[in-house]
XYZ file of N, CA and C in Angstrom:
651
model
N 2.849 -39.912 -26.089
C 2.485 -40.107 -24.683
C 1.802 -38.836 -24.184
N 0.654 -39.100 -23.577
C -0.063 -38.016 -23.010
C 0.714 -37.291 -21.961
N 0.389 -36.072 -21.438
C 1.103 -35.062 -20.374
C 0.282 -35.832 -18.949
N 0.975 -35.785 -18.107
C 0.212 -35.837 -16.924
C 0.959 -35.125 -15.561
N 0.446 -34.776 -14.461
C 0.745 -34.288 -13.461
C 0.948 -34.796 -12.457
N 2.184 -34.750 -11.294
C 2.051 -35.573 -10.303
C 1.271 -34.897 -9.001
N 0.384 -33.594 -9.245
C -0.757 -33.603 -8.468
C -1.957 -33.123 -8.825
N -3.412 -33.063 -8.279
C -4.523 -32.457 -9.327
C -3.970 -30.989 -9.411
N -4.373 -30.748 -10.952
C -4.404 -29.496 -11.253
C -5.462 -29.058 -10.406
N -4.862 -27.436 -10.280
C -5.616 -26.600 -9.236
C -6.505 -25.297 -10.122
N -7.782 -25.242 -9.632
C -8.705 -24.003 -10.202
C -7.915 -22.354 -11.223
N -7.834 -22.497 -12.006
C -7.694 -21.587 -13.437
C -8.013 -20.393 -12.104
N -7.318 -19.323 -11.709
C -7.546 -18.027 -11.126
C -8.578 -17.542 -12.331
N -9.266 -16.488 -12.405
C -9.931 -16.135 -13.230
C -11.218 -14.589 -12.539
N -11.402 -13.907 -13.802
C -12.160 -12.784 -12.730
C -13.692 -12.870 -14.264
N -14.593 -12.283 -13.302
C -15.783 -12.043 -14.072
C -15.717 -10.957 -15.309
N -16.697 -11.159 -16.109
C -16.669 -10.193 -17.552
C -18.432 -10.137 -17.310
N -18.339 -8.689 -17.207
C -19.729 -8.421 -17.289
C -20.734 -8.387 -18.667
N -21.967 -9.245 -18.179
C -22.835 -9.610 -19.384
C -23.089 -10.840 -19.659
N -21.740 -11.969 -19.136
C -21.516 -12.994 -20.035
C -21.010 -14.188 -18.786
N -21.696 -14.838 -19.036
C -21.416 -16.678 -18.491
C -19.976 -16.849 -18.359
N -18.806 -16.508 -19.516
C -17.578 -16.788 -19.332
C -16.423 -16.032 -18.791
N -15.667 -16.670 -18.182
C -14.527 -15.425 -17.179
C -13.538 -15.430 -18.035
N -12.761 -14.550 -17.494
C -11.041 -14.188 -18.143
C -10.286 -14.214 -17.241
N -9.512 -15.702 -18.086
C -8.458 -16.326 -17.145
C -7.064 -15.217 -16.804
N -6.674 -15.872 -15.872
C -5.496 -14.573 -15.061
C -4.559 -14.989 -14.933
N -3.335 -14.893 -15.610
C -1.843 -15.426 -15.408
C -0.996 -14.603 -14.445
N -0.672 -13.417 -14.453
C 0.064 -12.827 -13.297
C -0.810 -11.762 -13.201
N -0.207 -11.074 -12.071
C -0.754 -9.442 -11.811
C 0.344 -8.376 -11.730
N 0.509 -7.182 -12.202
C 1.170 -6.518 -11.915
C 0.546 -5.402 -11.611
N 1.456 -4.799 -10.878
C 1.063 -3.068 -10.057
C 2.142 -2.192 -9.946
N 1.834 -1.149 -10.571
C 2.468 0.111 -10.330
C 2.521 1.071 -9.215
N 3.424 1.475 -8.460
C 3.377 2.063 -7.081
C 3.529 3.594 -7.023
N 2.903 4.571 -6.665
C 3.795 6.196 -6.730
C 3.390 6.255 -8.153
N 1.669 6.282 -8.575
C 1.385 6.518 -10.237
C 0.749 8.009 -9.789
N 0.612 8.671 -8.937
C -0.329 9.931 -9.052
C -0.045 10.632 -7.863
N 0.343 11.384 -8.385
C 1.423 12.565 -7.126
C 0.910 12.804 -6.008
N -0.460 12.936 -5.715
C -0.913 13.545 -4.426
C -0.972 12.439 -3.627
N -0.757 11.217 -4.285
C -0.785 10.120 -3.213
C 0.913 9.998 -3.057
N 1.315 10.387 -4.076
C 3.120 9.813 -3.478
C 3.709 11.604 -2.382
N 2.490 12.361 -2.565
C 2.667 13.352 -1.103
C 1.950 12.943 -0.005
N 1.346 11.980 -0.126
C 0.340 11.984 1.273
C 1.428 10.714 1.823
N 2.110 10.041 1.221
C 3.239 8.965 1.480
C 4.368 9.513 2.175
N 4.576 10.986 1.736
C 6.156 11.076 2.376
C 6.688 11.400 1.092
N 6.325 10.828 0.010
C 7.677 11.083 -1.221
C 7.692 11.781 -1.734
N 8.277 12.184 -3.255
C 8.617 12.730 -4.307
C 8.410 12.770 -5.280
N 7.229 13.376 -5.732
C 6.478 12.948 -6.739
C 7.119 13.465 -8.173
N 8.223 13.671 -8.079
C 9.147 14.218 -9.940
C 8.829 12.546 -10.447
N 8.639 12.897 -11.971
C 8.366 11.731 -12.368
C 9.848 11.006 -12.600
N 10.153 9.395 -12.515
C 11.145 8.777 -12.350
C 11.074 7.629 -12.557
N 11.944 6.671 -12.540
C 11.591 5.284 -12.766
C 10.500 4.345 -12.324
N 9.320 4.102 -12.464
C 8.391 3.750 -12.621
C 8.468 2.364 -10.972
N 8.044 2.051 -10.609
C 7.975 1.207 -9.468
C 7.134 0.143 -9.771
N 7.557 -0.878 -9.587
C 6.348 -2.136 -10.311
C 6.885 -3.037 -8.842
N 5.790 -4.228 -9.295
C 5.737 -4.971 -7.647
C 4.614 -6.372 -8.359
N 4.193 -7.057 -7.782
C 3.377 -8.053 -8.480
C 2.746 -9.064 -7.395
N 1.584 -9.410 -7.580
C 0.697 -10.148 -6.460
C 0.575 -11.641 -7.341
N 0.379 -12.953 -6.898
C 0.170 -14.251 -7.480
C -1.378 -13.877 -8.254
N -1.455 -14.599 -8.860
C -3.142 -14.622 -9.490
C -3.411 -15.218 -8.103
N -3.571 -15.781 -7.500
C -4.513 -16.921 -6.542
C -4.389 -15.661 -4.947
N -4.358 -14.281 -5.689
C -4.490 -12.876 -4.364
C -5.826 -12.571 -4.962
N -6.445 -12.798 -5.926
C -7.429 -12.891 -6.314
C -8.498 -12.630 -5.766
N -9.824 -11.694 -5.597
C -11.033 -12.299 -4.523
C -11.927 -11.518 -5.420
N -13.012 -11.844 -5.341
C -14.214 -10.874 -6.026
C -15.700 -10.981 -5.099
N -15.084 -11.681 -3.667
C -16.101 -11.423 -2.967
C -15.816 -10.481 -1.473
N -15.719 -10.876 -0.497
C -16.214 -10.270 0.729
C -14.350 -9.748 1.034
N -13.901 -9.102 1.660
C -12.616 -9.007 2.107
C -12.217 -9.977 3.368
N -11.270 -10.408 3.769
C -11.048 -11.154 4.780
C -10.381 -10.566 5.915
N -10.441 -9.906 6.782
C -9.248 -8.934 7.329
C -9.024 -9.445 8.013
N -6.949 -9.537 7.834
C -6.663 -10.081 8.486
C -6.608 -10.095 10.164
N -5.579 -11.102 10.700
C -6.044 -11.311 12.258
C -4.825 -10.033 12.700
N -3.540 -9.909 12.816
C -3.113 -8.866 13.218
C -2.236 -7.675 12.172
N -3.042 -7.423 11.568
C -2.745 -6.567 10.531
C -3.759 -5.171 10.475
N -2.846 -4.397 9.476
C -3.198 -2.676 9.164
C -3.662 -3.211 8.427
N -4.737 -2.919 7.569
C -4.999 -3.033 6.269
C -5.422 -1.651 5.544
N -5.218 -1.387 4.270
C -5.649 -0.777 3.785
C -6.062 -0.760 2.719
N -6.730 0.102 1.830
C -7.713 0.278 0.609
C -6.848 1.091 -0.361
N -6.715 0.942 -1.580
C -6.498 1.196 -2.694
C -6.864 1.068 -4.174
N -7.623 2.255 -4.555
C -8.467 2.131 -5.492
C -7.541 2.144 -6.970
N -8.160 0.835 -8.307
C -7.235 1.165 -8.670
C -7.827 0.878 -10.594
N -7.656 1.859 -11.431
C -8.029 1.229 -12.903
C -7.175 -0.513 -12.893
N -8.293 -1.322 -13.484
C -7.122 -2.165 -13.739
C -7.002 -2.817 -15.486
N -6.081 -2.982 -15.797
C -5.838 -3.208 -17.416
C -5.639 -4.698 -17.543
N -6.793 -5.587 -18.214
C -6.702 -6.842 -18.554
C -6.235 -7.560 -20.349
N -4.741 -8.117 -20.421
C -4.155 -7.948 -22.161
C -4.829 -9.170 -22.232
N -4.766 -8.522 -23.271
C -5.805 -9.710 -24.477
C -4.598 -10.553 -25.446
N -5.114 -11.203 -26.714
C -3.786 -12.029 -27.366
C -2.845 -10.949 -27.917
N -3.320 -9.645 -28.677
C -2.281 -8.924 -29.340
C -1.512 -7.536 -27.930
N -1.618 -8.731 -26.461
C -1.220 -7.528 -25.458
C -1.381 -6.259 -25.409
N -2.547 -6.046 -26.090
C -3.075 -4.810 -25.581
C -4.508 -4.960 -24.910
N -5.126 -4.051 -23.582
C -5.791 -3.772 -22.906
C -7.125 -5.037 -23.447
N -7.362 -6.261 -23.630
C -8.848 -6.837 -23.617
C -10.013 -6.252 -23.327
N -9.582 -5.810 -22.136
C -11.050 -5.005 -20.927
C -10.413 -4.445 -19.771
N -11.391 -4.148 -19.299
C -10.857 -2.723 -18.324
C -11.969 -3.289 -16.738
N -11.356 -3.041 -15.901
C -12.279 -3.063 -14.573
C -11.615 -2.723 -13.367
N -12.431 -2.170 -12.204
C -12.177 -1.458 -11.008
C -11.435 -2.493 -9.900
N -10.698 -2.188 -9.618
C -9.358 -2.932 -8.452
C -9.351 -2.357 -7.163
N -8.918 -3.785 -6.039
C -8.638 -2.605 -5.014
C -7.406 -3.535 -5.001
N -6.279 -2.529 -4.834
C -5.067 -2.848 -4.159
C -4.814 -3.092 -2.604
N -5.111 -4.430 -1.877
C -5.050 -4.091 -0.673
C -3.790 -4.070 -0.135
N -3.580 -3.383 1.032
C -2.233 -3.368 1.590
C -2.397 -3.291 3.045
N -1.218 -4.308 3.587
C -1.256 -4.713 5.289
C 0.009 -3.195 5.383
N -0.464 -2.038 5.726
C 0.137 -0.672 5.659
C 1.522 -1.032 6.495
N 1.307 -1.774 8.009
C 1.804 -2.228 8.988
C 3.341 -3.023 8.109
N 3.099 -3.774 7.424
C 4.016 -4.693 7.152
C 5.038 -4.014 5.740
N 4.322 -3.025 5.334
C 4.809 -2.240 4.082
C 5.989 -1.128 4.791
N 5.331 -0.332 5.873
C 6.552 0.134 6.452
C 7.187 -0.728 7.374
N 6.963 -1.548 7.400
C 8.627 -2.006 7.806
C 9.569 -2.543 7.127
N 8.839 -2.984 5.733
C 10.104 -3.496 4.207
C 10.526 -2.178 4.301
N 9.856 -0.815 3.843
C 10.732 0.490 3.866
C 11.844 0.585 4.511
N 11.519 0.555 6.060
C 12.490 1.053 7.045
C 13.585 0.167 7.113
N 13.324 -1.170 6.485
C 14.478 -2.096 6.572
C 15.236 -2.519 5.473
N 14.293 -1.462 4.100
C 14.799 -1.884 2.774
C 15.021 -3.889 2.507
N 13.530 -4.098 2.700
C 13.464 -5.020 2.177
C 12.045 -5.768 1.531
N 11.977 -6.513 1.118
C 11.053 -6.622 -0.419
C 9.597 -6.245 0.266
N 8.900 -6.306 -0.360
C 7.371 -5.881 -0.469
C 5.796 -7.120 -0.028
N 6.535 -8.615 -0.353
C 5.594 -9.446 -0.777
C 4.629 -9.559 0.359
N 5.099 -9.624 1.567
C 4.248 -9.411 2.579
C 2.961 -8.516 2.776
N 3.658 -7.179 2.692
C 2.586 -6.220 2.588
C 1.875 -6.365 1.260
N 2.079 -6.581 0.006
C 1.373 -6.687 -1.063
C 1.053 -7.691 -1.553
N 1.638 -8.834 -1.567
C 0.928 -10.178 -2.243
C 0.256 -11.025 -1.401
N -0.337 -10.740 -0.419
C -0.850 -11.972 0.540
C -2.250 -12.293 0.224
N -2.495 -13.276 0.278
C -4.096 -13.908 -0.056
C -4.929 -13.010 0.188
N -6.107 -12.865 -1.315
C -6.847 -11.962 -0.923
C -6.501 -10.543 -1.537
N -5.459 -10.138 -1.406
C -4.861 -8.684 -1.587
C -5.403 -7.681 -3.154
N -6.091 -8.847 -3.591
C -6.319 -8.052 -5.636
C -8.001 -8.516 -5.617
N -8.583 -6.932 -5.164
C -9.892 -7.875 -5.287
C -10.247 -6.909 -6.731
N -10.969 -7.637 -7.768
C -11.000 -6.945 -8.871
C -12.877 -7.369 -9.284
N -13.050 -6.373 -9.854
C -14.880 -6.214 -10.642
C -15.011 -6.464 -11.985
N -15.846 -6.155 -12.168
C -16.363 -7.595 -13.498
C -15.603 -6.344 -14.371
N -15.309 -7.200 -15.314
C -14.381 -7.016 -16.675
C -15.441 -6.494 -17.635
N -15.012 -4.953 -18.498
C -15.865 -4.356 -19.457
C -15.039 -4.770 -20.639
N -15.421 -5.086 -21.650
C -13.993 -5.457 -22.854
C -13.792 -4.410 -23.297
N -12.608 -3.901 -24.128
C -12.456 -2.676 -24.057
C -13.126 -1.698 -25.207
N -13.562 -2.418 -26.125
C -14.320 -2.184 -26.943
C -15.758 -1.331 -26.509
N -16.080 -1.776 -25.589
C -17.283 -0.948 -25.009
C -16.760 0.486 -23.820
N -16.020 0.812 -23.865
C -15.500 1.745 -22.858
C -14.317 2.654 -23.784
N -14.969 4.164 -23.240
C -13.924 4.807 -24.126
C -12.674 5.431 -23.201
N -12.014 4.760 -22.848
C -11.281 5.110 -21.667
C -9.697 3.969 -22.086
N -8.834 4.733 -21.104
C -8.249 5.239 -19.961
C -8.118 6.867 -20.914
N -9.070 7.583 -19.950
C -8.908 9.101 -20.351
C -9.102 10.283 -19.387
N -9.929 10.669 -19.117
C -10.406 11.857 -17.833
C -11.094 11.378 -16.892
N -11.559 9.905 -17.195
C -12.745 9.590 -15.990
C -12.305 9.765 -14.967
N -13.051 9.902 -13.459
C -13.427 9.579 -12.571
C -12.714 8.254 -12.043
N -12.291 8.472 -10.948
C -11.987 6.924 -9.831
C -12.242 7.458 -8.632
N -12.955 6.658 -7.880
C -13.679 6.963 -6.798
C -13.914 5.695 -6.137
N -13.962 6.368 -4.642
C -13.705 5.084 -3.807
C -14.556 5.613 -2.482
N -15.256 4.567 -1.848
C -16.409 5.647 -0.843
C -15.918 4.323 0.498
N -16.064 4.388 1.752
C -16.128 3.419 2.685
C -17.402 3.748 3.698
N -18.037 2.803 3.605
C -19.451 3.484 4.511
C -20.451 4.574 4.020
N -20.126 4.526 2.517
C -20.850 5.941 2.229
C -20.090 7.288 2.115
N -18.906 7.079 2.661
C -18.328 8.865 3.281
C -17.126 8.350 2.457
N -16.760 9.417 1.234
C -15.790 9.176 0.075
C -14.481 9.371 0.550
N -13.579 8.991 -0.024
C -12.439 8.721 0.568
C -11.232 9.297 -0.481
N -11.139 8.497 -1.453
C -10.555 8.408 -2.734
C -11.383 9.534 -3.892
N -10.983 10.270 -5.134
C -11.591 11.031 -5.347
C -10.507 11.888 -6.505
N -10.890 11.385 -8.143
C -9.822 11.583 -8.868
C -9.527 11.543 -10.112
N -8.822 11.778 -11.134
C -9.030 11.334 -12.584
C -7.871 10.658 -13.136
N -8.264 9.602 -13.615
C -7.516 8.741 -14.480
C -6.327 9.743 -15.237
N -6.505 11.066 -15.444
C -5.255 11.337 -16.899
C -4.337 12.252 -15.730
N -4.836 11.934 -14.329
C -4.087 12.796 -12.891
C -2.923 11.609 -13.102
N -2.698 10.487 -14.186
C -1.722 9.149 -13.586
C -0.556 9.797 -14.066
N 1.065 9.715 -12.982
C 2.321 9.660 -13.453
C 2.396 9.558 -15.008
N 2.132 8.488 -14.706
C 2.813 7.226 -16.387
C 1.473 6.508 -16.876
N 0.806 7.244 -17.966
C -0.322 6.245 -18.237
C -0.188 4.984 -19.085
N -1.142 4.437 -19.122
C -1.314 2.813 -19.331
C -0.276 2.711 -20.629
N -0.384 3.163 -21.724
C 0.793 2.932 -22.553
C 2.341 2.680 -22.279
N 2.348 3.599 -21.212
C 3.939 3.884 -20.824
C 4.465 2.688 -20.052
N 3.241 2.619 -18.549
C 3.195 1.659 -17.664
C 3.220 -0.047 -18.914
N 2.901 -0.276 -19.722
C 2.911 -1.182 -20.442
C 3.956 -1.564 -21.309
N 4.787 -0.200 -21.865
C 6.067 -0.047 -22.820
C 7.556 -0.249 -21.435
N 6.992 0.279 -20.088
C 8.107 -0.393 -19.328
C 7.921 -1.151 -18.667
N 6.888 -1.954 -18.719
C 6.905 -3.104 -17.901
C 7.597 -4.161 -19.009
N 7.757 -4.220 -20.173
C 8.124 -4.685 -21.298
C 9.601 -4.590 -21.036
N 10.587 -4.097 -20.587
C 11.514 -3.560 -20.335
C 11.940 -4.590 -19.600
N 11.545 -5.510 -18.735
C 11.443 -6.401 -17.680
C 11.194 -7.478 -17.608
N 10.099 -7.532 -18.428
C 8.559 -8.977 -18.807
C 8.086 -9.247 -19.818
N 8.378 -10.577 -20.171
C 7.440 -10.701 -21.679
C 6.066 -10.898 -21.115
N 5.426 -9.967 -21.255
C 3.746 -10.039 -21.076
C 2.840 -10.880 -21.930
N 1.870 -10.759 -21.325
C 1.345 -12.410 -21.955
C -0.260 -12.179 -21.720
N -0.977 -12.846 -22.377
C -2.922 -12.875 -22.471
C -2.557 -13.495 -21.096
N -3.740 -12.913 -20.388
C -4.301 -13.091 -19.379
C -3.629 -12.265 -17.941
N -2.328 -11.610 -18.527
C -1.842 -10.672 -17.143
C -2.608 -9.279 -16.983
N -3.062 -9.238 -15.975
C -3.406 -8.326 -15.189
C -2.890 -6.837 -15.062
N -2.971 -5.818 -15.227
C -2.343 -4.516 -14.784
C -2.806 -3.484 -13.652
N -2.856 -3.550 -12.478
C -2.953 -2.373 -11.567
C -2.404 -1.284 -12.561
N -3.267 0.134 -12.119
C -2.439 1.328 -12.521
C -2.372 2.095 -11.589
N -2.289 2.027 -10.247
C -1.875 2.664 -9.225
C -3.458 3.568 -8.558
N -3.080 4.102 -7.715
C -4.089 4.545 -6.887
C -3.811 6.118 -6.475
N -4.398 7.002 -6.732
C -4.480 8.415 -6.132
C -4.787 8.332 -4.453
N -4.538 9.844 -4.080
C -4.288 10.378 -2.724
C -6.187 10.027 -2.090
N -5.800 9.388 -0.706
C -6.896 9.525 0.301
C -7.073 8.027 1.057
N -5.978 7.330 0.198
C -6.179 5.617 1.154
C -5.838 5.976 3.010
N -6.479 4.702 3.001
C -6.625 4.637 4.809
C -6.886 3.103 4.738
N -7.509 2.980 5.945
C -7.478 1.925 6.931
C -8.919 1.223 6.567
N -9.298 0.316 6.670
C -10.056 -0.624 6.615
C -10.748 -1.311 8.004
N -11.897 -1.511 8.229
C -12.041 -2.106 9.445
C -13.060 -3.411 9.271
N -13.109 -4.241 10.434
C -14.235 -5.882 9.778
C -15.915 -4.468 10.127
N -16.700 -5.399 9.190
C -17.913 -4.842 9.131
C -17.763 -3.107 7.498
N -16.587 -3.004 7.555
C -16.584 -1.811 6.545
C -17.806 -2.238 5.386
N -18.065 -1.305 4.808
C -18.520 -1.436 3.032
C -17.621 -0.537 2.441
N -17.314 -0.946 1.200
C -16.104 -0.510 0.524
C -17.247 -0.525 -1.332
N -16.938 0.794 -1.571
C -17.650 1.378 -3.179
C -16.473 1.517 -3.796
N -16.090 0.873 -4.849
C -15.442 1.787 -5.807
C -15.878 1.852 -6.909
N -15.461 2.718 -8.315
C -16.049 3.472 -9.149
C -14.913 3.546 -9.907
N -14.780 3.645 -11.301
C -14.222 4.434 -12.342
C -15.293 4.679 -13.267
N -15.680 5.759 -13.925
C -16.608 5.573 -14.525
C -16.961 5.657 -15.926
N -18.151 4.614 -16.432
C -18.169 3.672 -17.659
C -17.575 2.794 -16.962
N -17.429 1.898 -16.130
C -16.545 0.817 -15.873
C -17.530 0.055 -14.952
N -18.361 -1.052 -14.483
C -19.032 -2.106 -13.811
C -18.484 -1.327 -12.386
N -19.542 -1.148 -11.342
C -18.893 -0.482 -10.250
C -18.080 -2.032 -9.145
N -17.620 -1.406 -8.304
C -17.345 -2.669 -7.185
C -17.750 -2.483 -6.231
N -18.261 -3.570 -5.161
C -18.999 -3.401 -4.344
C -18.439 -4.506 -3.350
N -18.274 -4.437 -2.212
C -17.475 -5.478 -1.332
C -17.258 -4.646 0.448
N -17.240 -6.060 0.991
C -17.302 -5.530 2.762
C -15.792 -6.419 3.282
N -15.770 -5.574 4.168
C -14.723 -6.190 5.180
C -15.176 -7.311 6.092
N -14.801 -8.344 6.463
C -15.023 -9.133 7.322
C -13.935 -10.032 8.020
C-alpha cells in the first residue's frame, strides 16, 4: 500500500548553491550563542570559555530575500558563518547568515529565565546566501566576517576570533542530536550587532564565501 498524507505536503525549506540550478534541502537549523568574546562583552557576559549555548530556529525561519520587520519589535542583525552537513555530516558547503533577533523579546526570556523561541525562531529570522560546497573554499580559518548596514560597517572580524570552532561546535552538538544531511549550523556572531530599521540595506561578507545582500522592509 502506497504512503499517503492527510494534508498536501508543504514546500521542501531549501537555500541556494551558487553556480547551479539545484538547492540544498534544509532539515533543522542550529545556532550557537556567546561564540566570540567581544560580543559576549558587548552583552553583559562572561566570556571564559564554558558550556557551549545552542538554541535552534524551524527550517521554514528561512528567507533569502528582502527582511520583513516586524510590526512591534527590536530587531536586530547578526552576522554569522553558516555550516551546511552533507551525507558523511561533515560541512557540504559553507555560506553567510544573518541571525535575526527581536533584541526586545530576548531580554525579557533573560530577565524572566525563560526560553528563547520568540526572540529567535520567528518567521523570517535565518536569512542565509547561496551555498559554496566546501570543496571550493579553504575555510573555516582566519577569514574575515563582515557586516556593513547602509554602507557604514558595523560587524568586523575573524572566523579563528570563534569560542568553539566548527569541529567542537559539531562534536557537542552531537552530545544532544543525532545530526543529519541537510541541518544547518549558525556559528555565532562577533561584537558590533544593533538594530535594524524598514528601508535598511544590510552587506554581509565572509570571505571566499558568495556575499549577502538584503534590505529591511
Amino acid at each position: 500500500m502506497s504512503a499517503f498524507h492527510a494534508l498536501p505536503r508543504w514546500p521542501q525549506p531549501a537555500v541556494a548553491i551558487a553556480g547551479r540550478a539545484e538547492r540544498f534541502p534544509v532539515r533543522r537549523i542550529f545556532c550557537i550563542g556567546r561564540n566570540y568574546a567581544d560580543h559576549v562583552r558587548e552583552m553583559g557576559g562572561d566570556p571564559s570559555r564554558g558550556t557551549p549555548i545552542f538554541f535552534m530556529k524551524p527550517a521554514d525561519a528561512l528567507v533569502e530575500s528582502a527582511i520583513a520587520y516586524p510590526p512591534d519589535g527590536d530587531l536586530h542583525y547578526e552576522v554569522e558563518l553558516v555550516a551546511a552537513l552533507g551525507e558523511d555530516l561533515q560541512p557540504w558547503g559553507y555560506a553567510v547568515g544573518l541571525d535575526l533577533t527581536r533584541r526586545d523579546r530576548q531580554a525579557k526570556a533573560k530577565k524572566d529565565g525563560t526560553p528563547w523561541e520568540a526572540a529567535k525562531a520567528f518567521e523570517g529570522s535565518a536569512v542565509v546566501g547561496p551555498l559554496l560546497p566546501a570543496a571550493q573554499w579553504n575555510g573555516p580559518a582566519s577569514q574575515a566576517i563582515r557586516l556593513s548596514v547602509n554602507g557604514a560597517t558595523r560587524q568586523d572580524a575573524r572566523l579563528d576570533q570563534m569560542i568553539w570552532a566548527l569541529p567542537e561546535i559539531l562534536s557537542e552538538l552531537q552530545q544532544s542530536f543525532t545530526l543529519k544531511p541537510g541541518d544547518l549550523v549558525f556559528t555565532g556572531t562577533p561584537a558590533g550587532v544593533g538594530a535594524l530599521a524598514k528601508g535598511d540595506r544590510v552587506e554581509a561578507s565572509v570571505d571566499g564565501l558568495p556575499g549577502l545582500s538584503t534590505r529591511v522592509v
